[in-house]
Coordinates of C-alpha atoms in Angstrom, one line a residue:
X1 CA -40.9 83.5 16.7
X2 CA -44.0 84.5 18.7
X3 CA -43.2 86.2 22.0
X4 CA -44.3 84.3 25.1
X5 CA -47.4 85.8 26.8
X6 CA -46.7 87.3 30.2
X7 CA -49.2 86.3 32.8
X8 CA -50.7 88.9 35.2
X9 CA -49.3 86.8 38.1
X10 CA -45.8 87.1 36.7
X11 CA -46.2 90.9 36.4
X12 CA -47.3 91.2 40.1
X13 CA -44.4 88.9 41.2
X14 CA -41.9 91.0 39.2
X15 CA -43.1 94.3 40.8
X16 CA -42.9 92.7 44.3
X17 CA -39.4 91.3 43.6
X18 CA -38.1 94.7 42.5
X19 CA -39.8 96.4 45.5
X20 CA -38.1 93.9 47.9
X21 CA -34.6 95.0 46.8
X22 CA -35.2 98.7 47.6
X23 CA -37.4 100.3 44.9
X24 CA -37.5 100.9 41.1
X25 CA -35.2 103.3 39.3
X26 CA -36.4 104.7 36.0
X27 CA -35.2 107.5 33.6
X28 CA -37.4 109.6 31.3
X29 CA -36.5 108.8 27.7
X30 CA -37.5 110.1 24.3
X31 CA -36.8 108.6 20.9
X32 CA -35.6 112.0 19.7
X33 CA -33.7 113.3 22.7
X34 CA -31.5 110.4 23.9
X35 CA -28.7 112.7 25.0
X36 CA -30.9 114.9 27.1
X37 CA -32.6 112.0 28.6
X38 CA -29.4 110.4 29.7
X39 CA -28.5 113.5 31.7
X40 CA -31.7 113.2 33.7
X41 CA -31.3 111.6 37.1
X42 CA -33.3 108.4 37.8
X43 CA -36.0 108.5 40.4
X44 CA -36.7 105.8 42.9
X45 CA -40.3 104.7 43.7
X46 CA -41.2 104.6 47.3
X47 CA -42.8 101.5 48.8
X48 CA -46.1 103.3 49.0
X49 CA -46.0 104.0 45.2
X50 CA -45.1 100.4 44.5
X51 CA -47.9 99.1 46.6
X52 CA -50.3 101.4 44.7
X53 CA -49.0 100.0 41.4
X54 CA -49.5 96.4 42.6
X55 CA -53.0 97.3 43.9
X56 CA -53.9 99.0 40.6
X57 CA -52.7 96.1 38.5
X58 CA -54.5 93.6 40.7
X59 CA -57.7 95.6 40.5
X60 CA -57.6 95.6 36.6
X61 CA -56.7 91.9 36.3
X62 CA -58.6 90.5 39.2
X63 CA -60.3 87.8 37.2
X64 CA -57.1 86.6 35.6
X65 CA -55.2 86.6 38.9
X66 CA -57.8 84.9 41.0
X67 CA -59.6 82.7 38.5
X68 CA -63.2 81.8 38.4
X69 CA -65.0 80.1 41.3
X70 CA -65.4 76.4 40.9
X71 CA -68.7 74.5 41.3
X72 CA -70.1 74.0 44.7
X73 CA -69.0 70.7 46.2
X74 CA -71.4 68.0 47.5
X75 CA -72.9 68.3 51.0
X76 CA -71.0 66.4 53.6
X77 CA -72.6 63.7 55.7
X78 CA -74.4 64.8 58.9
X79 CA -72.3 64.9 62.0
X80 CA -73.1 62.8 65.1
X81 CA -75.3 64.2 67.8
X82 CA -73.3 65.8 70.6
X83 CA -73.6 64.5 74.2
X84 CA -75.7 66.2 76.8
X85 CA -74.4 69.6 77.8
X86 CA -73.4 70.5 81.4
X87 CA -76.1 71.7 83.8
X88 CA -76.8 75.4 83.4
X89 CA -74.9 77.8 85.7
X90 CA -76.4 78.4 89.1
X91 CA -79.1 75.6 89.0
X92 CA -78.9 73.4 92.1
X93 CA -80.4 69.9 91.9
X94 CA -82.8 68.6 94.5
X95 CA -82.4 64.9 94.1
X96 CA -82.6 62.4 97.0
X97 CA -84.0 58.9 97.1
X98 CA -84.0 57.2 100.5
X99 CA -85.8 54.6 102.6
X100 CA -87.3 54.8 106.1
X101 CA -84.4 53.0 107.7
X102 CA -82.0 55.9 106.7
X103 CA -81.3 59.0 108.7
X104 CA -82.4 62.4 107.6
X105 CA -80.8 63.5 104.4
X106 CA -79.7 67.0 103.3
X107 CA -81.3 67.6 99.9
X108 CA -79.6 70.9 98.9
X109 CA -78.6 74.4 100.1
X110 CA -79.7 77.0 97.6
X111 CA -78.5 80.4 98.7
X112 CA -79.2 80.9 102.4
X113 CA -81.8 78.1 102.6
X114 CA -81.3 74.4 103.5
X115 CA -83.7 71.6 102.5
X116 CA -83.7 68.2 104.3
X117 CA -85.8 65.1 103.8
X118 CA -86.9 62.5 106.4
X119 CA -88.7 59.2 105.7
X120 CA -90.8 57.4 108.3
X121 CA -92.1 53.9 108.4
X122 CA -95.7 54.7 109.1
X123 CA -98.1 57.6 109.0
X124 CA -96.7 60.7 107.3
X125 CA -93.7 59.0 105.7
X126 CA -92.2 61.9 103.7
X127 CA -91.2 65.0 105.6
X128 CA -89.5 67.9 103.7
X129 CA -88.2 70.8 105.8
X130 CA -86.6 74.0 104.5
X131 CA -85.1 76.6 106.7
X132 CA -83.6 80.1 106.2
X133 CA -84.4 83.8 106.2
X134 CA -87.1 85.7 104.4
X135 CA -90.4 84.5 102.9
X136 CA -91.8 82.0 100.5
X137 CA -94.8 81.8 98.2
X138 CA -96.0 79.6 95.4
X139 CA -98.2 76.8 94.3
X140 CA -98.5 73.2 95.6
X141 CA -100.4 70.4 93.9
X142 CA -101.1 67.3 96.1
X143 CA -102.2 64.1 94.4
X144 CA -103.7 61.5 96.7
X145 CA -106.0 60.0 94.2
X146 CA -107.6 63.4 93.5
X147 CA -105.3 66.3 92.7
X148 CA -105.7 69.3 95.0
X149 CA -104.1 72.7 94.3
X150 CA -103.0 75.0 97.1
X151 CA -101.7 78.6 96.6
X152 CA -99.4 79.9 99.3
X153 CA -99.4 83.6 99.7
X154 CA -96.1 85.2 100.8
X155 CA -95.3 84.2 104.3
X156 CA -92.4 84.1 106.7
X157 CA -90.2 81.0 106.7
X158 CA -89.4 81.7 110.3
X159 CA -88.0 78.6 112.1
X160 CA -88.7 76.4 109.1
X161 CA -91.5 75.2 106.7
X162 CA -92.5 71.6 107.0
X163 CA -94.2 69.7 104.1
X164 CA -95.6 66.4 105.3
X165 CA -96.7 63.8 102.7
X166 CA -98.8 60.7 103.7
X167 CA -98.0 57.2 102.5
X168 CA -98.6 56.8 98.8
X169 CA -99.1 60.5 98.0
X170 CA -97.1 62.8 95.8
X171 CA -96.8 66.6 95.7
X172 CA -95.6 68.9 93.0
X173 CA -94.5 72.4 94.1
X174 CA -93.3 75.6 92.5
X175 CA -92.1 77.9 95.2
X176 CA -90.3 81.2 95.3
X177 CA -87.9 82.0 98.2
X178 CA -87.2 85.7 98.9
X179 CA -84.5 87.1 101.2
X180 CA -83.5 90.7 100.4
X181 CA -82.3 90.8 96.8
X182 CA -81.8 87.0 96.7
X183 CA -84.7 85.1 95.0
X184 CA -84.7 81.4 94.2
X185 CA -87.4 79.5 92.3
X186 CA -87.6 75.9 93.6
X187 CA -89.4 73.3 91.6
X188 CA -89.7 69.7 92.9
X189 CA -91.7 66.5 93.0
X190 CA -92.0 64.9 96.4
X191 CA -93.1 61.2 96.6
X192 CA -93.9 58.9 99.5
X193 CA -94.2 55.2 98.7
X194 CA -95.5 52.5 101.0
X195 CA -93.4 49.3 101.2
X196 CA -91.1 47.4 103.5
X197 CA -89.3 49.7 104.1
X198 CA -91.2 52.8 103.0
X199 CA -89.4 54.9 100.3
X200 CA -89.3 58.7 100.0
X201 CA -87.8 60.7 97.1
X202 CA -87.6 64.2 95.8
X203 CA -86.4 65.4 92.4
X204 CA -86.2 69.0 91.1
X205 CA -84.1 72.1 90.9
X206 CA -83.5 75.4 92.7
X207 CA -82.9 78.1 90.2
X208 CA -81.5 81.6 91.1
X209 CA -83.7 84.4 89.9
X210 CA -81.7 87.2 91.2

């Protein structure tokens, strides 16, 4: 009868099984010197030697043990879009919408500076004030039908900087606030709207630079 073919996986499993019970004993034999061979003491393989045998066998029969790679599967369906991520670290929103019958609102406190907004019924209806140490500089664009750009050279904030916006105007600003090693970039849009009552709003961010 034909002998059953021993698979490489079976060989590795057999080596591992023998190793698990403490090693492999073997005796040197010779077809013509059975008596002398019987007197020789058996030697036991160490775990390191057994591991080397398994590694060597696996290396020679890698294809048979691991098999061939199958064909690539079909691409999966696209996943759903994730939701909006959280606001970046350190950014402070400047976001207030108020009417002229409300009291002065605190807009934000980036670093050592405080921004407040006031809304008046007539005349200059949007008044933004920021106070704190150090200096400020930047660019301001006022749109009252014709856009006008103003560049503010570095100057002391002192007791406070007041930005006054007449009814119906809007102002876009990109300012840098400096105090020692603390620097913030403040970007905002300030809007004054005529109505009954008048409405004032600011939207933007104060972003730490250092």
